[in-house]
């Protein structure tokens, strides 16, 4: 019995997203229609592929085996179709990239816009979030991460210059509360930060000792937590505390004098952003073109 390829793609999508709703949204069909299609496959195969509860679904042992065998086959088919673009002297296909708003909106903005403009037949999905994701499990073609801290089976290419994070506040705030001279002094200030999406903890501020080079961590104690750098910046512009943000996010305000950077000799320097992807995808024409466009 031969299965319809569209049905098998539907199975892969549900397995990858772990949700009929999410898979249906990506495929442009309703969750109920997708659930019905999966049940039909199970009935034809006479094998249960998913465990279902009212809140979640997960693969059975048979489902895991089918997924492990089908995934590389469909990836190979997609790659073969992508390679046909060389005969048309153009790139065609889609790319899903996971990163964060700082990388997309500030550091890589011009490079990404140039890539999109140069390849009108390439569809791009840029997913911005704070958490680290498993790009393979969540169907991303590539991810963007600071300092290239990625798994060994990934290819990592540096795509940005070194980056700095700065502690900033308004002149009015410093006039009222004084200027910290070292990280320990920050304990006396309202330091607003971000809650980590994975662990639930609060993002620690990182510094580099100006003499020894040792990393120094500070746990902020501000009253406000926000996962948006713009929200944190606006809070600081209003004179309501200090924040720790990438230089690019506050560069305009620093140049205008609306914000002031402190502890600059302690500022943490990072190697830069890296684009990373599975080594089995290293021959993808789309990824090669993206790497060429973003490479530092």
CSV table of C-alpha atoms in Angstrom, one decimal:
chain,number,residue,atom,x,y,z
A,1,UNK,CA,0.0,0.0,0.0
A,2,UNK,CA,1.5,3.3,-1.1
A,3,UNK,CA,0.8,6.4,1.0
A,4,UNK,CA,0.0,9.8,-0.5
A,5,UNK,CA,3.1,12.0,-0.2
A,6,UNK,CA,1.0,14.9,1.0
A,7,UNK,CA,-0.3,12.8,3.8
A,8,UNK,CA,3.2,11.8,4.8
A,9,UNK,CA,4.3,15.4,4.8
A,10,UNK,CA,1.3,16.1,7.0
A,11,UNK,CA,2.5,13.4,9.4
A,12,UNK,CA,6.0,14.9,9.5
A,13,UNK,CA,4.6,18.4,10.1
A,14,UNK,CA,2.5,17.2,13.1
A,15,UNK,CA,5.4,15.2,14.5
A,16,UNK,CA,7.7,18.2,14.2
A,17,UNK,CA,5.4,20.8,15.7
A,18,UNK,CA,3.7,18.5,18.2
A,19,UNK,CA,0.4,20.1,17.5
A,20,UNK,CA,-2.4,19.7,15.0
A,21,UNK,CA,-3.2,23.4,15.3
A,22,UNK,CA,0.4,24.5,14.6
A,23,UNK,CA,0.9,22.0,11.8
A,24,UNK,CA,-2.5,23.0,10.2
A,25,UNK,CA,-1.6,26.7,10.4
A,26,UNK,CA,1.7,26.1,8.6
A,27,UNK,CA,0.0,23.9,5.9
A,28,UNK,CA,-3.0,26.1,5.5
A,29,UNK,CA,-5.6,23.5,6.6
A,30,UNK,CA,-7.7,23.2,9.7
A,31,UNK,CA,-6.6,21.2,12.7
A,32,UNK,CA,-9.6,18.9,12.5
A,33,UNK,CA,-8.9,18.2,8.8
A,34,UNK,CA,-5.3,17.3,9.7
A,35,UNK,CA,-6.3,15.2,12.6
A,36,UNK,CA,-8.7,13.3,10.3
A,37,UNK,CA,-5.9,12.8,7.7
A,38,UNK,CA,-3.6,11.3,10.3
A,39,UNK,CA,-6.3,9.0,11.6
A,40,UNK,CA,-6.8,7.8,8.0
A,41,UNK,CA,-3.1,7.0,7.7
A,42,UNK,CA,-3.2,5.1,11.0
A,43,UNK,CA,-6.2,3.1,9.8
A,44,UNK,CA,-4.7,2.2,6.5
A,45,UNK,CA,-1.4,1.2,8.1
A,46,UNK,CA,-3.2,-0.4,11.0
A,47,UNK,CA,-0.6,1.2,13.3
A,48,UNK,CA,-1.0,3.9,15.9
A,49,UNK,CA,1.5,6.7,15.2
A,50,UNK,CA,0.5,9.3,17.9
A,51,UNK,CA,-0.5,9.2,21.5
A,52,UNK,CA,-3.3,11.7,21.9
A,53,UNK,CA,-4.6,13.4,25.1
A,54,UNK,CA,-6.9,16.4,25.4
A,55,UNK,CA,-3.8,18.7,25.8
A,56,UNK,CA,-1.0,17.1,23.8
A,57,UNK,CA,0.1,14.6,21.3
A,58,UNK,CA,3.3,12.6,21.1
A,59,UNK,CA,4.8,10.0,18.8
A,60,UNK,CA,4.4,6.3,19.5
A,61,UNK,CA,7.4,4.0,19.0
A,62,UNK,CA,6.2,3.2,15.5
A,63,UNK,CA,5.7,6.9,14.8
A,64,UNK,CA,9.2,7.7,16.0
A,65,UNK,CA,10.6,5.1,13.6
A,66,UNK,CA,8.6,6.4,10.7
A,67,UNK,CA,9.6,9.9,11.4
A,68,UNK,CA,13.3,9.0,11.7
A,69,UNK,CA,13.1,7.3,8.3
A,70,UNK,CA,11.0,9.8,6.5
A,71,UNK,CA,12.7,13.0,7.6
A,72,UNK,CA,16.0,12.6,5.7
A,73,UNK,CA,14.1,11.4,2.6
A,74,UNK,CA,11.9,14.4,2.4
A,75,UNK,CA,14.9,16.7,3.2
A,76,UNK,CA,16.7,15.1,0.2
A,77,UNK,CA,13.7,15.7,-2.1
A,78,UNK,CA,13.5,19.3,-1.0
A,79,UNK,CA,17.2,19.8,-1.5
A,80,UNK,CA,17.0,18.3,-5.0
A,81,UNK,CA,14.3,20.7,-6.0
A,82,UNK,CA,16.3,23.6,-4.6
A,83,UNK,CA,19.3,22.5,-6.7
A,84,UNK,CA,17.3,22.8,-9.9
A,85,UNK,CA,17.4,26.6,-9.4
A,86,UNK,CA,21.0,26.5,-10.8
A,87,UNK,CA,19.5,25.7,-14.3
A,88,UNK,CA,17.3,28.8,-14.1
A,89,UNK,CA,20.2,30.9,-12.9
A,90,UNK,CA,18.1,31.9,-9.9
A,91,UNK,CA,17.3,30.8,-6.3
A,92,UNK,CA,13.9,29.5,-5.4
A,93,UNK,CA,12.6,28.0,-2.2
A,94,UNK,CA,12.0,28.9,1.4
A,95,UNK,CA,14.2,29.5,4.5
A,96,UNK,CA,13.1,29.5,8.2
A,97,UNK,CA,15.6,31.3,10.4
A,98,UNK,CA,15.5,31.5,14.2
A,99,UNK,CA,17.2,34.4,15.9
A,100,UNK,CA,16.4,37.4,18.1
A,101,UNK,CA,15.2,40.9,17.5
A,102,UNK,CA,18.6,42.5,18.1
A,103,UNK,CA,20.2,40.4,15.3
A,104,UNK,CA,17.3,40.8,12.8
A,105,UNK,CA,16.4,44.5,13.5
A,106,UNK,CA,19.8,46.0,14.1
A,107,UNK,CA,23.0,43.9,13.4
A,108,UNK,CA,21.8,42.1,10.3
A,109,UNK,CA,19.1,44.4,9.0
A,110,UNK,CA,20.9,45.8,6.0
A,111,UNK,CA,22.3,42.4,4.9
A,112,UNK,CA,19.0,40.6,5.2
A,113,UNK,CA,17.2,43.4,3.2
A,114,UNK,CA,19.9,43.1,0.5
A,115,UNK,CA,19.5,39.3,0.4
A,116,UNK,CA,15.7,39.5,0.2
A,117,UNK,CA,15.9,42.1,-2.6
A,118,UNK,CA,18.4,40.1,-4.6
A,119,UNK,CA,16.4,36.9,-4.5
A,120,UNK,CA,12.7,37.7,-5.2
A,121,UNK,CA,11.7,34.0,-5.5
A,122,UNK,CA,13.0,33.0,-2.0
A,123,UNK,CA,10.5,33.0,0.8
A,124,UNK,CA,11.9,34.0,4.2
A,125,UNK,CA,10.5,33.4,7.7
A,126,UNK,CA,12.4,35.2,10.4
A,127,UNK,CA,11.3,34.0,13.9
A,128,UNK,CA,12.5,36.3,16.7
A,129,UNK,CA,12.6,34.9,20.3
A,130,UNK,CA,14.8,34.9,23.3
A,131,UNK,CA,15.0,31.2,24.1
A,132,UNK,CA,17.5,28.8,22.6
A,133,UNK,CA,15.7,26.3,20.3
A,134,UNK,CA,16.5,23.0,18.7
A,135,UNK,CA,16.5,24.2,15.1
A,136,UNK,CA,16.2,20.6,13.8
A,137,UNK,CA,13.3,19.6,16.0
A,138,UNK,CA,11.4,22.8,15.3
A,139,UNK,CA,12.0,22.8,11.5
A,140,UNK,CA,14.3,25.8,11.2
A,141,UNK,CA,16.8,25.8,8.3
A,142,UNK,CA,19.3,27.8,10.4
A,143,UNK,CA,19.6,29.6,13.7
A,144,UNK,CA,21.5,32.7,14.9
A,145,UNK,CA,23.4,32.6,18.2
A,146,UNK,CA,25.9,34.7,20.0
A,147,UNK,CA,29.5,33.6,20.0
A,148,UNK,CA,28.9,30.4,18.1
A,149,UNK,CA,28.1,28.2,21.1
A,150,UNK,CA,26.4,25.4,19.1
A,151,UNK,CA,26.3,21.6,19.0
A,152,UNK,CA,29.2,19.7,17.4
A,153,UNK,CA,27.1,18.5,14.5
A,154,UNK,CA,26.4,22.0,13.4
A,155,UNK,CA,28.2,24.3,10.9
A,156,UNK,CA,28.8,27.8,12.4
A,157,UNK,CA,29.8,30.8,10.4
A,158,UNK,CA,30.4,34.2,12.0
A,159,UNK,CA,28.1,36.9,10.5
A,160,UNK,CA,28.7,40.0,12.6
A,161,UNK,CA,31.5,42.1,14.1
A,162,UNK,CA,32.2,41.9,17.8
A,163,UNK,CA,29.3,43.2,20.0
A,164,UNK,CA,29.2,45.1,23.3
A,165,UNK,CA,26.5,45.4,26.0
A,166,UNK,CA,26.4,48.6,27.9
A,167,UNK,CA,24.7,49.8,31.2
A,168,UNK,CA,22.8,53.0,30.3
A,169,UNK,CA,20.7,55.5,32.2
A,170,UNK,CA,19.4,59.0,31.6
A,171,UNK,CA,21.4,62.1,32.7
A,172,UNK,CA,18.5,63.0,35.1
A,173,UNK,CA,18.7,59.5,36.8
A,174,UNK,CA,22.4,59.8,37.4
A,175,UNK,CA,22.0,63.4,38.7
A,176,UNK,CA,19.6,62.0,41.3
A,177,UNK,CA,21.2,58.7,42.2
A,178,UNK,CA,24.9,59.0,41.3
A,179,UNK,CA,27.1,57.1,38.9
A,180,UNK,CA,28.2,53.5,39.6
A,181,UNK,CA,32.0,53.0,39.4
A,182,UNK,CA,32.0,49.2,39.4
A,183,UNK,CA,29.5,46.4,39.0
A,184,UNK,CA,29.0,46.0,42.8
A,185,UNK,CA,27.7,49.6,43.0
A,186,UNK,CA,24.7,48.6,40.8
A,187,UNK,CA,23.1,47.0,43.9
A,188,UNK,CA,22.1,50.5,45.0
A,189,UNK,CA,20.3,51.2,41.7
A,190,UNK,CA,17.0,50.2,40.1
A,191,UNK,CA,18.4,47.7,37.4
A,192,UNK,CA,15.6,46.4,35.2
A,193,UNK,CA,16.1,43.2,33.2
A,194,UNK,CA,14.6,40.2,31.3
A,195,UNK,CA,13.2,36.9,32.6
A,196,UNK,CA,14.8,33.9,30.9
A,197,UNK,CA,12.2,32.0,28.9
A,198,UNK,CA,13.7,28.6,29.4
A,199,UNK,CA,14.8,28.5,33.1
A,200,UNK,CA,12.5,31.2,34.4
A,201,UNK,CA,15.4,33.0,36.1
A,202,UNK,CA,16.4,36.6,35.6
A,203,UNK,CA,19.0,37.5,33.0
A,204,UNK,CA,22.3,38.3,34.8
A,205,UNK,CA,24.4,41.2,33.6
A,206,UNK,CA,27.9,40.2,32.4
A,207,UNK,CA,31.0,42.3,32.8
A,208,UNK,CA,34.7,41.8,32.1
A,209,UNK,CA,37.2,42.9,34.7
A,210,UNK,CA,39.3,45.7,33.1
A,211,UNK,CA,42.6,44.3,34.5
A,212,UNK,CA,42.3,40.5,35.0
A,213,UNK,CA,39.8,39.9,32.2
A,214,UNK,CA,37.7,37.7,34.5
A,215,UNK,CA,34.0,37.5,33.9
A,216,UNK,CA,31.9,39.3,36.6
A,217,UNK,CA,28.1,38.6,37.0
A,218,UNK,CA,25.6,40.9,38.5
A,219,UNK,CA,22.0,39.8,39.4
A,220,UNK,CA,19.7,42.9,38.7
A,221,UNK,CA,17.1,43.8,41.3
A,222,UNK,CA,14.9,46.2,39.4
A,223,UNK,CA,11.1,46.1,39.8
A,224,UNK,CA,10.4,45.7,36.0
A,225,UNK,CA,11.1,42.6,33.9
A,226,UNK,CA,10.5,42.8,30.1
A,227,UNK,CA,11.3,40.6,27.1
A,228,UNK,CA,11.5,43.7,24.8
A,229,UNK,CA,14.6,45.8,24.6
A,230,UNK,CA,12.4,48.8,23.4
A,231,UNK,CA,10.3,48.6,26.6
A,232,UNK,CA,13.5,48.6,28.7
A,233,UNK,CA,15.0,51.4,26.7
A,234,UNK,CA,11.9,53.6,27.1
A,235,UNK,CA,11.8,52.9,30.8
A,236,UNK,CA,15.4,54.2,31.0
A,237,UNK,CA,14.7,57.3,28.9
A,238,UNK,CA,11.9,58.1,31.4
A,239,UNK,CA,14.6,58.2,34.1
A,240,UNK,CA,13.2,55.2,36.0
A,241,UNK,CA,16.4,53.1,36.3
A,242,UNK,CA,19.2,51.4,34.5
A,243,UNK,CA,19.2,48.7,31.8
A,244,UNK,CA,21.9,46.5,30.1
A,245,UNK,CA,21.5,46.6,26.3
A,246,UNK,CA,23.4,46.0,23.2
A,247,UNK,CA,25.3,49.1,21.9
A,248,UNK,CA,23.3,49.2,18.6
A,249,UNK,CA,20.0,49.4,20.4
A,250,UNK,CA,20.9,52.6,22.3
A,251,UNK,CA,23.5,54.1,19.9
A,252,UNK,CA,21.2,56.9,18.7
A,253,UNK,CA,20.3,57.9,22.2
A,254,UNK,CA,23.9,57.8,23.4
A,255,UNK,CA,25.0,60.0,20.5
A,256,UNK,CA,22.2,62.5,21.2
A,257,UNK,CA,22.9,62.6,24.9
A,258,UNK,CA,19.5,61.3,25.9
A,259,UNK,CA,21.2,58.3,27.5
A,260,UNK,CA,24.6,57.9,29.1
A,261,UNK,CA,26.7,54.8,29.2
A,262,UNK,CA,28.5,53.9,32.4
A,263,UNK,CA,31.1,51.2,33.4
A,264,UNK,CA,32.4,51.2,29.9
A,265,UNK,CA,35.8,49.9,31.0
A,266,UNK,CA,33.9,46.9,32.4
A,267,UNK,CA,31.8,46.4,29.2
A,268,UNK,CA,31.4,42.8,28.0
A,269,UNK,CA,32.7,42.1,24.5
A,270,UNK,CA,31.2,39.2,22.6
A,271,UNK,CA,32.8,37.6,19.5
A,272,UNK,CA,29.7,38.3,17.4
A,273,UNK,CA,26.6,36.5,16.0
A,274,UNK,CA,27.0,33.1,14.2
A,275,UNK,CA,24.7,31.5,11.7
A,276,UNK,CA,24.5,27.8,12.4
A,277,UNK,CA,22.8,24.8,10.6
A,278,UNK,CA,23.1,21.0,10.4
A,279,UNK,CA,26.2,19.9,8.5
A,280,UNK,CA,24.1,17.8,6.2
A,281,UNK,CA,22.6,21.0,4.8
A,282,UNK,CA,26.0,22.6,4.0
A,283,UNK,CA,25.5,22.0,0.3
A,284,UNK,CA,22.1,23.6,0.1
A,285,UNK,CA,22.2,26.4,-2.5
A,286,UNK,CA,19.9,28.6,-0.4
A,287,UNK,CA,22.0,28.3,2.7
A,288,UNK,CA,25.2,28.9,0.7
A,289,UNK,CA,23.7,32.1,-0.7
A,290,UNK,CA,22.5,33.2,2.7
A,291,UNK,CA,26.0,32.5,4.3
A,292,UNK,CA,27.6,34.5,1.5
A,293,UNK,CA,25.3,37.4,2.1
A,294,UNK,CA,25.7,37.5,5.9
A,295,UNK,CA,29.3,36.4,6.4
A,296,UNK,CA,31.4,39.0,8.2
